[in-house]
Coordinates of C-alpha atoms and ligand atoms in Angstrom, one line a residue:
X300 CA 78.4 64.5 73.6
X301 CA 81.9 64.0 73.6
X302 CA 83.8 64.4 76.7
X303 CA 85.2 68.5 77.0
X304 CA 89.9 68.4 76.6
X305 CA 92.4 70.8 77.5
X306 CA 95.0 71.2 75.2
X307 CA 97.6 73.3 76.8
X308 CA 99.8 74.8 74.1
X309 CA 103.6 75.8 74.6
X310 CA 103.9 79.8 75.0
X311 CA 107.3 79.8 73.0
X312 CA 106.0 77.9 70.2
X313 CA 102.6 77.9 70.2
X314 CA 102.4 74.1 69.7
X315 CA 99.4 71.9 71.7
X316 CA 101.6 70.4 74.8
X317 CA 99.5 67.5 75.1
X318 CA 95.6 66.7 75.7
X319 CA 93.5 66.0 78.9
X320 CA 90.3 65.0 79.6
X321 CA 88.2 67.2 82.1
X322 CA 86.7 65.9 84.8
X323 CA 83.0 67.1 85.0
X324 CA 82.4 68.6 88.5
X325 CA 79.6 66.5 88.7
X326 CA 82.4 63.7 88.5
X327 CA 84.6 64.5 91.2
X328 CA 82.4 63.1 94.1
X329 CA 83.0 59.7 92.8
X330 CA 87.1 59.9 93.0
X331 CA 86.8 61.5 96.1
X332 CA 84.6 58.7 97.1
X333 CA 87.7 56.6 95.7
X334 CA 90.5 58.2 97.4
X335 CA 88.4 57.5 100.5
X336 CA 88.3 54.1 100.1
X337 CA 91.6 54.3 99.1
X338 CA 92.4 56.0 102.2
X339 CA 91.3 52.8 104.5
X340 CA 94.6 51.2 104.0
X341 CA 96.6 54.1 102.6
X342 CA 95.7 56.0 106.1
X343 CA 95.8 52.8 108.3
X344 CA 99.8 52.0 107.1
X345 CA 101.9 52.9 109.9
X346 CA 104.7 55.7 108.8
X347 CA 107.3 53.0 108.9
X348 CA 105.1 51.4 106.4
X349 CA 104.1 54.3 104.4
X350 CA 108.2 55.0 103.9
X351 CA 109.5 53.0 101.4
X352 CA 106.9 54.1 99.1
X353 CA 107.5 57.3 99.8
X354 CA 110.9 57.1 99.4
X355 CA 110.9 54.9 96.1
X356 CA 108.7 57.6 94.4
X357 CA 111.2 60.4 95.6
X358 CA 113.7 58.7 94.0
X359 CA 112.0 58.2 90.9
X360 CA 111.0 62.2 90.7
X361 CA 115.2 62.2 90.7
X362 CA 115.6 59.6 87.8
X363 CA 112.9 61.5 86.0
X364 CA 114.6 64.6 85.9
X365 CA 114.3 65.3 82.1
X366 CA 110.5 64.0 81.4
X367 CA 109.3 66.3 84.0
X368 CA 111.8 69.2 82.3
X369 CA 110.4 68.4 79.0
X370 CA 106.5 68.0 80.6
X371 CA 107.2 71.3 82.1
X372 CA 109.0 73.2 79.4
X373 CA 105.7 72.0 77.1
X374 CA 103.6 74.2 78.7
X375 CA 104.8 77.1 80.1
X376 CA 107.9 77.9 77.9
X377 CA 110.4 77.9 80.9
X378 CA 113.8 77.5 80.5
X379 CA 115.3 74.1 81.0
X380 CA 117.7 75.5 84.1
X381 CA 114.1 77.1 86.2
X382 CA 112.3 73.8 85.2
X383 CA 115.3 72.0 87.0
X384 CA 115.8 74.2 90.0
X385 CA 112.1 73.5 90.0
X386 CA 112.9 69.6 90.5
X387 CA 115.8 70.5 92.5
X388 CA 113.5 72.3 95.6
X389 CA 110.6 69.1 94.8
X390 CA 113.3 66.6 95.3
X391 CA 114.1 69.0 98.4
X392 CA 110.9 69.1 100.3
X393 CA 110.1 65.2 99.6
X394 CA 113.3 64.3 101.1
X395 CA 112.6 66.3 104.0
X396 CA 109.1 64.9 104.4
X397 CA 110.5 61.5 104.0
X398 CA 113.3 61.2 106.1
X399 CA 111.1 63.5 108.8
X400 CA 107.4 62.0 108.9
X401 CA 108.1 60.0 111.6
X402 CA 109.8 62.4 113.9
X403 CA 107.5 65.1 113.1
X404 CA 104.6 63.4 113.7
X405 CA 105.4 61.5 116.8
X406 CA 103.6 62.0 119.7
X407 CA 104.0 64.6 121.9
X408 CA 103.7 64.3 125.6
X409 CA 102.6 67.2 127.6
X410 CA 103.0 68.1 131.1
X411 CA 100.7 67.3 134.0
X412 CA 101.8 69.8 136.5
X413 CA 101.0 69.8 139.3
X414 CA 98.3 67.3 138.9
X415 CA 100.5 64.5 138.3
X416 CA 99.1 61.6 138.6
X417 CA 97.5 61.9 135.2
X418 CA 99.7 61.8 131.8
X419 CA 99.0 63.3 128.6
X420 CA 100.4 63.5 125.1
X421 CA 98.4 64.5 121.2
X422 CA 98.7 62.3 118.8
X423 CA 99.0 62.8 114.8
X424 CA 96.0 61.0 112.7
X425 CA 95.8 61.1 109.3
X426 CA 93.0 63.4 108.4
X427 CA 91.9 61.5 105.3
X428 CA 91.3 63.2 102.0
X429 CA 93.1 66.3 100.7
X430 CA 91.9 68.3 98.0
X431 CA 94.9 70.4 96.4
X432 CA 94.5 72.9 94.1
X433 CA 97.1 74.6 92.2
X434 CA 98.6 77.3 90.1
X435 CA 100.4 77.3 86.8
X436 CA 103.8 79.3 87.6
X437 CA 105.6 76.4 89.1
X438 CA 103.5 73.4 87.7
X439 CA 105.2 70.3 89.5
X440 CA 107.0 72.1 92.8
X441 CA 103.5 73.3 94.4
X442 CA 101.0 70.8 94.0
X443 CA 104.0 67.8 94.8
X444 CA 104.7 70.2 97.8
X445 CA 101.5 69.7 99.1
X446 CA 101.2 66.3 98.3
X447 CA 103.7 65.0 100.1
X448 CA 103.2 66.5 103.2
X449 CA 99.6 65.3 103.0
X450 CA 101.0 61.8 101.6
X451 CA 103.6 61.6 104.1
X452 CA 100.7 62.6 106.7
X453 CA 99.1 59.0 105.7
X454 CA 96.3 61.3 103.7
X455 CA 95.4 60.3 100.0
X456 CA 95.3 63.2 97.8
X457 CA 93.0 64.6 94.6
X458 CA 94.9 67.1 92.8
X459 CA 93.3 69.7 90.7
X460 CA 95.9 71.6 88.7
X461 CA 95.6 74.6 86.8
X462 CA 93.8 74.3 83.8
X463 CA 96.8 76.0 82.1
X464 CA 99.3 73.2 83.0
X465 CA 97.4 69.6 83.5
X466 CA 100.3 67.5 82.1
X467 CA 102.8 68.9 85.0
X468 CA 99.8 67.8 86.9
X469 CA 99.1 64.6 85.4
X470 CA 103.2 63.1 85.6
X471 CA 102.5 63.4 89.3
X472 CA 99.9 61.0 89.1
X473 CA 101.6 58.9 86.6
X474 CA 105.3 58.5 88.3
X475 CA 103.2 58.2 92.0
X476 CA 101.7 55.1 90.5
X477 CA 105.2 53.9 88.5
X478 CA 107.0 54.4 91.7
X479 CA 104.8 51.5 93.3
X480 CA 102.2 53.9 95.4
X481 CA 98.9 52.3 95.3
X482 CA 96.5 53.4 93.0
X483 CA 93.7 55.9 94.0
X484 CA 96.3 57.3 96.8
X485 CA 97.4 59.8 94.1
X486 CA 94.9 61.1 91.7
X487 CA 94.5 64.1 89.5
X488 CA 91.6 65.7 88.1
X489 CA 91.0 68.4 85.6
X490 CA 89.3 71.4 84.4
X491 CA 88.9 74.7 85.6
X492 CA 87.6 76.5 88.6
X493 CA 84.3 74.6 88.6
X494 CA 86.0 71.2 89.0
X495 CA 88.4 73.3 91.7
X496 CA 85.1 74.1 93.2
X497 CA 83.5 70.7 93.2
X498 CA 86.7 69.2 94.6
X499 CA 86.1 71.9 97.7
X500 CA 82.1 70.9 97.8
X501 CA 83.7 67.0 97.8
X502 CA 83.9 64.9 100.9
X503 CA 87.4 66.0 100.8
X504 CA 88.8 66.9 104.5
X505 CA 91.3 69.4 103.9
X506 CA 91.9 71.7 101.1
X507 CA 95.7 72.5 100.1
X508 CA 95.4 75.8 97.5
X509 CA 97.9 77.9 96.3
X510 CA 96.7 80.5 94.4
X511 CA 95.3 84.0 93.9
X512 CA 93.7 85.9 97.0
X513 CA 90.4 86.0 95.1
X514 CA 90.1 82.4 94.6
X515 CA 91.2 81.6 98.2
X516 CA 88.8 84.1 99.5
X517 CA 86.0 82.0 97.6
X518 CA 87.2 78.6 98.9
X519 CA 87.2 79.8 102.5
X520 CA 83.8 80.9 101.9
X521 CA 82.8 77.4 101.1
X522 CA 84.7 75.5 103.4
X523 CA 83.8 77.5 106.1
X524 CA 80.1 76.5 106.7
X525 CA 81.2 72.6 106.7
X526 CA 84.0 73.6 109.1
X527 CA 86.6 72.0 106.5
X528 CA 90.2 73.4 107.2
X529 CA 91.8 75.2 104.3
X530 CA 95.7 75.8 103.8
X531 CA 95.7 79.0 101.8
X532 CA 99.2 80.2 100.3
X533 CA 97.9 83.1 98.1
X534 CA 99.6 86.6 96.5
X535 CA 102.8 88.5 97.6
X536 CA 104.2 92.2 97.1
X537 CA 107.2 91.1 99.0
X538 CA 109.5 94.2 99.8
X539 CA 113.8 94.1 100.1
X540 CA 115.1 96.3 102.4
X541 CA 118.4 97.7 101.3
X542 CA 120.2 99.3 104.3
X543 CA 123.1 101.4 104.4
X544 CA 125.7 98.6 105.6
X545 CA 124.5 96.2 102.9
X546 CA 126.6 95.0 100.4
X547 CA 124.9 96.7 97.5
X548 CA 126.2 95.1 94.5
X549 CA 124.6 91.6 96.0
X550 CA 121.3 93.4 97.2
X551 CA 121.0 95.1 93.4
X552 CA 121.5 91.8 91.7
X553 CA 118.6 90.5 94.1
X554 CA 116.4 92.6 93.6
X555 CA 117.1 91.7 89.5
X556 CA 117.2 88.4 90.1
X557 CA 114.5 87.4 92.5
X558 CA 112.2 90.7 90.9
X559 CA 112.6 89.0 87.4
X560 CA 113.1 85.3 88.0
X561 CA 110.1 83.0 86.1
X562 CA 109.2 86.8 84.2
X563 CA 108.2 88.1 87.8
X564 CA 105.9 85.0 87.9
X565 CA 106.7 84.0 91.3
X566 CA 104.6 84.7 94.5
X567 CA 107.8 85.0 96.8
X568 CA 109.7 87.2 94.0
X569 CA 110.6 90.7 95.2
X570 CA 108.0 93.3 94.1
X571 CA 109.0 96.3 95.0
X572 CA 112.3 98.0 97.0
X573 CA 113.1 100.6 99.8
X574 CA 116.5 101.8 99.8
X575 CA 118.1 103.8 102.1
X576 CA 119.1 107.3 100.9
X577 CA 123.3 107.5 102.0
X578 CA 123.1 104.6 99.2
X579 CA 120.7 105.3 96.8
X580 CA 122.7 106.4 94.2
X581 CA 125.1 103.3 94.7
X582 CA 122.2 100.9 94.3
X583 CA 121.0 102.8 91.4
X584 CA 124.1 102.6 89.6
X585 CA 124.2 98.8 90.3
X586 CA 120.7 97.6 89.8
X587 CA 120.9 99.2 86.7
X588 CA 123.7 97.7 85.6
X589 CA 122.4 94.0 86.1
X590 CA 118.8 94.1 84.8
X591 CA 121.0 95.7 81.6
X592 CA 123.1 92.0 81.8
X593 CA 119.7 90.2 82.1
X594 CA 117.7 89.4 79.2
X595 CA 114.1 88.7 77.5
X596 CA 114.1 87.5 74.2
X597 CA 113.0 84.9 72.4
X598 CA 115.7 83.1 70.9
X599 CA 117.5 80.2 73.3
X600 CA 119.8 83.1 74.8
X601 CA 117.6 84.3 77.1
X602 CA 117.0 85.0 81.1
X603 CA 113.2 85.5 80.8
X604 CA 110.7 83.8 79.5
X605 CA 107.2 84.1 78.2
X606 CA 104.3 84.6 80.4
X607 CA 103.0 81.7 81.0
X608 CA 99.6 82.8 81.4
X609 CA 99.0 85.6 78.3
X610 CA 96.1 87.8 80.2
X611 CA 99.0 88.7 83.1
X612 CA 100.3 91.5 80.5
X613 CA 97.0 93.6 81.0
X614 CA 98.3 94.0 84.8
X615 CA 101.6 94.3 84.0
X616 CA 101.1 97.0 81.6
X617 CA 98.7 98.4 84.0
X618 CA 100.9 98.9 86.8
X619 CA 103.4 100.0 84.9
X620 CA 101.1 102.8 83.0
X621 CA 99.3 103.9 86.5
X622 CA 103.0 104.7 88.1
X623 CA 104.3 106.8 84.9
X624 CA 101.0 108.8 85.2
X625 CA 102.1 109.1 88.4
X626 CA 105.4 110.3 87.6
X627 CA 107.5 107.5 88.2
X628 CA 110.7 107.1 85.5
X629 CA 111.3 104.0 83.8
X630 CA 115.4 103.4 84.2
X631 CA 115.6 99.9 82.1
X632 CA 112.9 98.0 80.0
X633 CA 109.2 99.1 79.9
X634 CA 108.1 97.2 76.4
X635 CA 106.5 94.1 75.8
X636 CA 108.2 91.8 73.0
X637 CA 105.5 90.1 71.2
X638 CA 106.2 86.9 68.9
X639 CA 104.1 85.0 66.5
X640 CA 103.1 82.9 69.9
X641 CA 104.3 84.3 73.2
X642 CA 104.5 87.3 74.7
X643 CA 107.3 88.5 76.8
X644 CA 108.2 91.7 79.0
X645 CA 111.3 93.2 79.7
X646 CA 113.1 93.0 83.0
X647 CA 111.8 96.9 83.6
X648 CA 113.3 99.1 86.6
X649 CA 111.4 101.8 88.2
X650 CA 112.7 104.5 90.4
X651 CA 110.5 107.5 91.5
X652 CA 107.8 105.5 92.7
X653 CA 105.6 105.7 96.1
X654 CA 102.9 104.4 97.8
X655 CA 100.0 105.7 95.7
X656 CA 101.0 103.7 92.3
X657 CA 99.6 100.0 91.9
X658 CA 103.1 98.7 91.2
X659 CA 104.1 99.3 95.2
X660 CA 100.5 98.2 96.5
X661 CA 99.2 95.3 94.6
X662 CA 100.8 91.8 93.1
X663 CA 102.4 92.6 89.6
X664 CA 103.2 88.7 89.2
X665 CA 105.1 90.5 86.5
X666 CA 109.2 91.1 85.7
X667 CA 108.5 95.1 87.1
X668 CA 111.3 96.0 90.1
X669 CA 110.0 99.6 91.3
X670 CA 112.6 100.9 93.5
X671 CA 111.7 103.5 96.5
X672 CA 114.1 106.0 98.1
X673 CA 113.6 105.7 101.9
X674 CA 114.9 107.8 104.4
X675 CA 116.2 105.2 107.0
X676 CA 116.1 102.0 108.4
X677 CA 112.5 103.2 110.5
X678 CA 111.0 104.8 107.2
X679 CA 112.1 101.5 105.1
X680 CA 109.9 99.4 107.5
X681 CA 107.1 101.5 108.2
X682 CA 106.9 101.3 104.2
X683 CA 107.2 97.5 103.7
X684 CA 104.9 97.3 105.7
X685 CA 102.1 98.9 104.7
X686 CA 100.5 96.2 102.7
X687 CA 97.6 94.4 102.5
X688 CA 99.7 91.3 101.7
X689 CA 102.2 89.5 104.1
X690 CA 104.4 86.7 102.3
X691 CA 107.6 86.8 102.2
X692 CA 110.8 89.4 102.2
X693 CA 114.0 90.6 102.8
X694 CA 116.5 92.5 104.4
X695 CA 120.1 93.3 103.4
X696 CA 123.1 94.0 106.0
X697 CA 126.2 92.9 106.5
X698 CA 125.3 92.9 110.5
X699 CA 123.7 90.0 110.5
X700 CA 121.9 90.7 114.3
X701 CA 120.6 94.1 112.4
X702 CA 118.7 91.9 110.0
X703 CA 117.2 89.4 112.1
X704 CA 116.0 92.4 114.5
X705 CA 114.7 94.3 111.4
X706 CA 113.2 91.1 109.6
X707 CA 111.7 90.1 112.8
X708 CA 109.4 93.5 112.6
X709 CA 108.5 92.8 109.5
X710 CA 105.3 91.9 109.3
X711 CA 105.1 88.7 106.8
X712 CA 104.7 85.1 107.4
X713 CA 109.0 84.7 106.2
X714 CA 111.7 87.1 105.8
X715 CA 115.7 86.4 104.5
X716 CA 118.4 88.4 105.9
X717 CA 121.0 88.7 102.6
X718 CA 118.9 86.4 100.6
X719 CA 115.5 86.1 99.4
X720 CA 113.2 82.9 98.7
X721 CA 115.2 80.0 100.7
X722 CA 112.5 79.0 101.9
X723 CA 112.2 76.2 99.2
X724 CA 116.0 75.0 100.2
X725 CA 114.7 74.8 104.0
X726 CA 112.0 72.8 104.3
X727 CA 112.0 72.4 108.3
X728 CA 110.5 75.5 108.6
X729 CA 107.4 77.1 107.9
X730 CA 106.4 79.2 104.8
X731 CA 103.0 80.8 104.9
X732 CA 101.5 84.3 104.2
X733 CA 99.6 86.3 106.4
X734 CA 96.8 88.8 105.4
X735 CA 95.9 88.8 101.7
X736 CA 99.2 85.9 101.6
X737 CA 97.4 83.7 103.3
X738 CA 96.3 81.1 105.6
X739 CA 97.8 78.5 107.9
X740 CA 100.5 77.5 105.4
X741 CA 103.2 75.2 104.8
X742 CA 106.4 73.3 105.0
X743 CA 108.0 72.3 108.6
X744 CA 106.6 70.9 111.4
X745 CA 103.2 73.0 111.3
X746 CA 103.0 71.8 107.2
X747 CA 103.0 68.2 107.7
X748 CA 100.8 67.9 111.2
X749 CA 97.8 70.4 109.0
X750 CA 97.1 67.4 107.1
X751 CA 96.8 65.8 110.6
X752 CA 93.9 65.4 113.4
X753 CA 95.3 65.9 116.7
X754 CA 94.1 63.5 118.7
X755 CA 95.1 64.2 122.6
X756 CA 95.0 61.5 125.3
X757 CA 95.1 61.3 129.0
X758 CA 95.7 58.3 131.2
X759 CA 94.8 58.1 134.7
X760 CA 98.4 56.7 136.8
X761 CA 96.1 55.4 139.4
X762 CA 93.1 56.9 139.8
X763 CA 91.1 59.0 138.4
X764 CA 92.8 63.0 138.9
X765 CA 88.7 64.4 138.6
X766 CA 87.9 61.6 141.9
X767 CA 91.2 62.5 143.7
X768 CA 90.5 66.0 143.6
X769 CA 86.8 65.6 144.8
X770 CA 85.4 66.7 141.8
X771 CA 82.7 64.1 141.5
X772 CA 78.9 64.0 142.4
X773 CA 77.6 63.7 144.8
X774 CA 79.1 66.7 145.9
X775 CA 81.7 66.8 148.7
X776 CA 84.1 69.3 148.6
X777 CA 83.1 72.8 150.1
X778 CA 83.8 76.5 148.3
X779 CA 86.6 76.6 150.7
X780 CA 88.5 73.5 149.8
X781 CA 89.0 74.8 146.2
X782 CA 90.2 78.1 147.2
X783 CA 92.6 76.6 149.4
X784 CA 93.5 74.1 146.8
X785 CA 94.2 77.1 144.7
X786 CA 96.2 78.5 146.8
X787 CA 98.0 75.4 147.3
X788 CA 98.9 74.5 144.1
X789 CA 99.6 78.3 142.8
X790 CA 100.1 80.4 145.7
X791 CA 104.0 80.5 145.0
X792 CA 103.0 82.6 142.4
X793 CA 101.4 85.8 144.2
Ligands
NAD1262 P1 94.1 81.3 90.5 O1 93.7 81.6 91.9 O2 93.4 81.9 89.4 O3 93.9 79.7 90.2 C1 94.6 78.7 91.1 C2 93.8 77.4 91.0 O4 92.5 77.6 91.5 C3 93.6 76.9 89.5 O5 93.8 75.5 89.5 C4 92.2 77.2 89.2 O6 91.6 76.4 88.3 C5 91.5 77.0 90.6 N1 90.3 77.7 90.8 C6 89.8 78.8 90.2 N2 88.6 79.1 90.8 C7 88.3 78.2 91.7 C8 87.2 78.1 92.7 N3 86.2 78.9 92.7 N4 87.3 77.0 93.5 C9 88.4 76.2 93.5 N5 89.4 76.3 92.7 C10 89.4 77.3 91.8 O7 95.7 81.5 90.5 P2 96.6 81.4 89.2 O8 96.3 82.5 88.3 O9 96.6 80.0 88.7 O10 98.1 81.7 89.9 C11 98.5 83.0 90.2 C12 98.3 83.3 91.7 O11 98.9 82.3 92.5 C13 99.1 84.6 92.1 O12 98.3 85.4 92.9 C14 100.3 84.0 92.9 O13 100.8 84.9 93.8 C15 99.6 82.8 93.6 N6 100.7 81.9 94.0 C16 100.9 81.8 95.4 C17 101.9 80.9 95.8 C18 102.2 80.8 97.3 O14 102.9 79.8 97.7 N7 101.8 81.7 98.2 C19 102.6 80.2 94.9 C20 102.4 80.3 93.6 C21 101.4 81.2 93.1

């Protein structure tokens, strides 16, 4: 039998992208069992070591620019701008991870108060293998995001990426190795969610995924029993909070922009909105103004592209038929465009909505911007949130110390004040959902030392701190000396 392909074909034109092989699950054992072995010299590098290769393949992702646009574009239809802003955040977090490594992962010494004559500090191992598993809406930035940190961690990686785009998968293999990393620390698999879930049942020792909240559910399941750590970075319905003192011609363009970006295809894009009544009507008459400028259409003069994945218009047209039933009003859009190969949705505005309608409570991953009248600054974030999911979102001001005091109630894993989605132009800090968003995370300090064991270590000055406080056998010390060694130490404190 021959072996099984993907053949990813282009939404726009409905031509096959390119053709992968699938690797059997029963398969993927044996390139884990690679990266391992990979992995002795690969993990045993110092980061000094590690940096140059690190670096050189960074700047090859840069000089490849256009093959990863055109490896992109092949398969998912995106416009040639996204595909490089796409690059552009890549090329942002693997300079980040490269010029930080060594920093971040220093070690860290602690603090032996008050019994000083012992010192302390953790320090960052590489784990060994990571499994990452992606999704399809941005092909190249998620499972290179990962990658990275795990790379620049001293882990070897295995990358399983979706089944709807292996080739964006693939050129990370492919310019790894061209860039001069050694072969096996970077390797890519493919198939669907039964390869995903051999790579998790793998000797693999952490698992990266980004995905849906019913896949990551299933991973955790499986990784829990072997005590395997998972990074989850799952769904979003991430809310914008339009207050009075915002400026409310750049909040309504957000809420267009970062609502319909990538057709709505975006984990971090703004899904639903909570305005504040004293400038409702304002934001109304603005928001509805620019998703009229924006466009879906399938010429080359368009803002929005096809869905990448086709079975995403049942849940768009779902949410969008459950809230008119419900009695919301469609202000712009509403209709899908269908061509001879792709489908497409208009950039659709909603007003009348609330709380009972799918489109406020569950991930649309769709272009559909449902905006809410709120009373207030207290009913706004009561309302955002009351979700099951806890990504990202924003708030708009123009009192700056308003918004960080209103994003900092907010209960997500990220929030922008007058902004949405930096995240991916600020890698220092940590993105990660909580709730149905999400586990542990990624990016910043907390992103690169996941892919690490923490390995503390304390060193005796002189002697040993357990013999100099009498805590050794045979027993000599009496009840009374450790009270009054208590009180000692931490009697200052009553
Ligand atoms: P998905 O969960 O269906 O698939 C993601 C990946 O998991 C694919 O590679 C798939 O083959 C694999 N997979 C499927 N079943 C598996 C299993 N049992 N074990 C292991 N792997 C398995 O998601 P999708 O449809 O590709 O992407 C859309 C979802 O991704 C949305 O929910 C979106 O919000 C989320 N997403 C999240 C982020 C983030 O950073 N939080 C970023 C992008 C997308």
């Amino acid at each position: 039998m021959s072996p099984a392909e993907l053949s990813p074909r282009n939404p726009l034109t409905g031509e096959v992208a390119g053709t992968v092989l699938v690797t059997e699950p029963t398969d993927v054992a044996d390139v884990v069992g690679r990266s391992h072995r990979v992995f002795a010299s690969w993990g045993s590098m110092t980061r000094a070591e590690r940096k140059p290769y690190l670096r050189a393949f960074a700047k090859h992702v840069l000089h490849s620019m256009d093959r990863i646009t055109d490896v992109v574009r092949s398969e998912t239809g995106k416009d040639r701008g996204d595909v490089l802003a796409e690059v552009n955040a890549t090329l942002t977090a693997l300079d980040f991870f490269t010029r930080k490594a060594e920093d971040l992962l220093s070690p860290k010494r602690g603090t032996s108060w008050p019994y000083v004559i012992t010192k302390g500090w953790t320090e960052y191992h590489p784990l060994g293998v990571a499994g990452v598993i992606s999704p399809w809406n941005y092909p190249f930035y998620l499972p290179t995001l990962s990658a990275i940190q795990a790379l620049s961690a001293g882990c070897t990686v295995v990358i399983k990426p979706s089944e709807l785009t292996p080739l964006s998968g693939q050129l990370i293999e492919d310019l790894a190795l061209e860039s001069g990393i050694p072969k096996g620390v970077v390797q890519v698999i493919h198939g669907d969610g039964a390869t995903g879930a051999a790579l998790v049942e793998a000797d693999t020792d952490i698992i990266a995924f980004t995905g849906s909240p019913a896949v990551g559910r299933k991973i955790a399941t499986v990784a829990a029993p072997m005590l395997k750590p998972t990074l989850l970075e799952l769904g979003g319905k991430d809310a914008q909070i339009v207050l009075e003192d915002a400026k409310i011609k750049d909040a309504a363009r957000a809420a267009i922009n970062f609502g319909v970006f990538n057709a709505g295809q975006m984990c971090v894009g703004i899904e639903r909105v909570y305005v504040v009544a004293e400038v409702y009507a304002d934001f109304m008459a603005e928001v509805t103004k620019a998703a009229g400028k924006v466009t879906a259409a399938t010429g080359d003069k368009r803002d929005i592209g096809p869905l990448i994945s086709p079975p995403q218009i049942d849940i768009i047209e779902d949410h969008l038929k459950d809230a008119i039933s419900k009695g919301a009003t469609v202000v712009a859009g509403g209709s899908r465009i269908e061509t001879e190969h792709g489908i497409y949705f208009e950039p659709t505005l909603l007003e009348n909505v609330d709380h009972t309608m799918k489109v406020m409570c569950e991930e649309t991953f769709g272009p559909l911007v449902p905006v809410m009248r709120v009373a207030d600054e207290a009913e706004a974030l009561t309302l955002a949130n009351d979700s099951t999911y806890g990504l990202h979102g924003s708030v708009w001001t123009k009192d700056r110390k308003r918004g960080a005091r209103v994003a900092s109630k907010m209960k997500t894993g990220s929030i922008a004040v007058n902004d949405h989605v930096v995240n991916f132009v600020y890698p220092s800090i940590k993105l990660g959902g909580i709730g149905d968003s999400g586990l542990n995370g990624q990016l910043g300090e907390e992103g690169i030392k996941a892919f690490t064991i923490h390995r503390s270590i304390t060193s005796a000055r002189f002697s040993p701190t357990t013999k100099v406080l009498g805590a050794w056998l045979p027993r000599k010390r009496s009840p009374r000396y450790w009270k009054r060694l208590a009180y000692l130490l931490f009697g200052w404190r009553r």
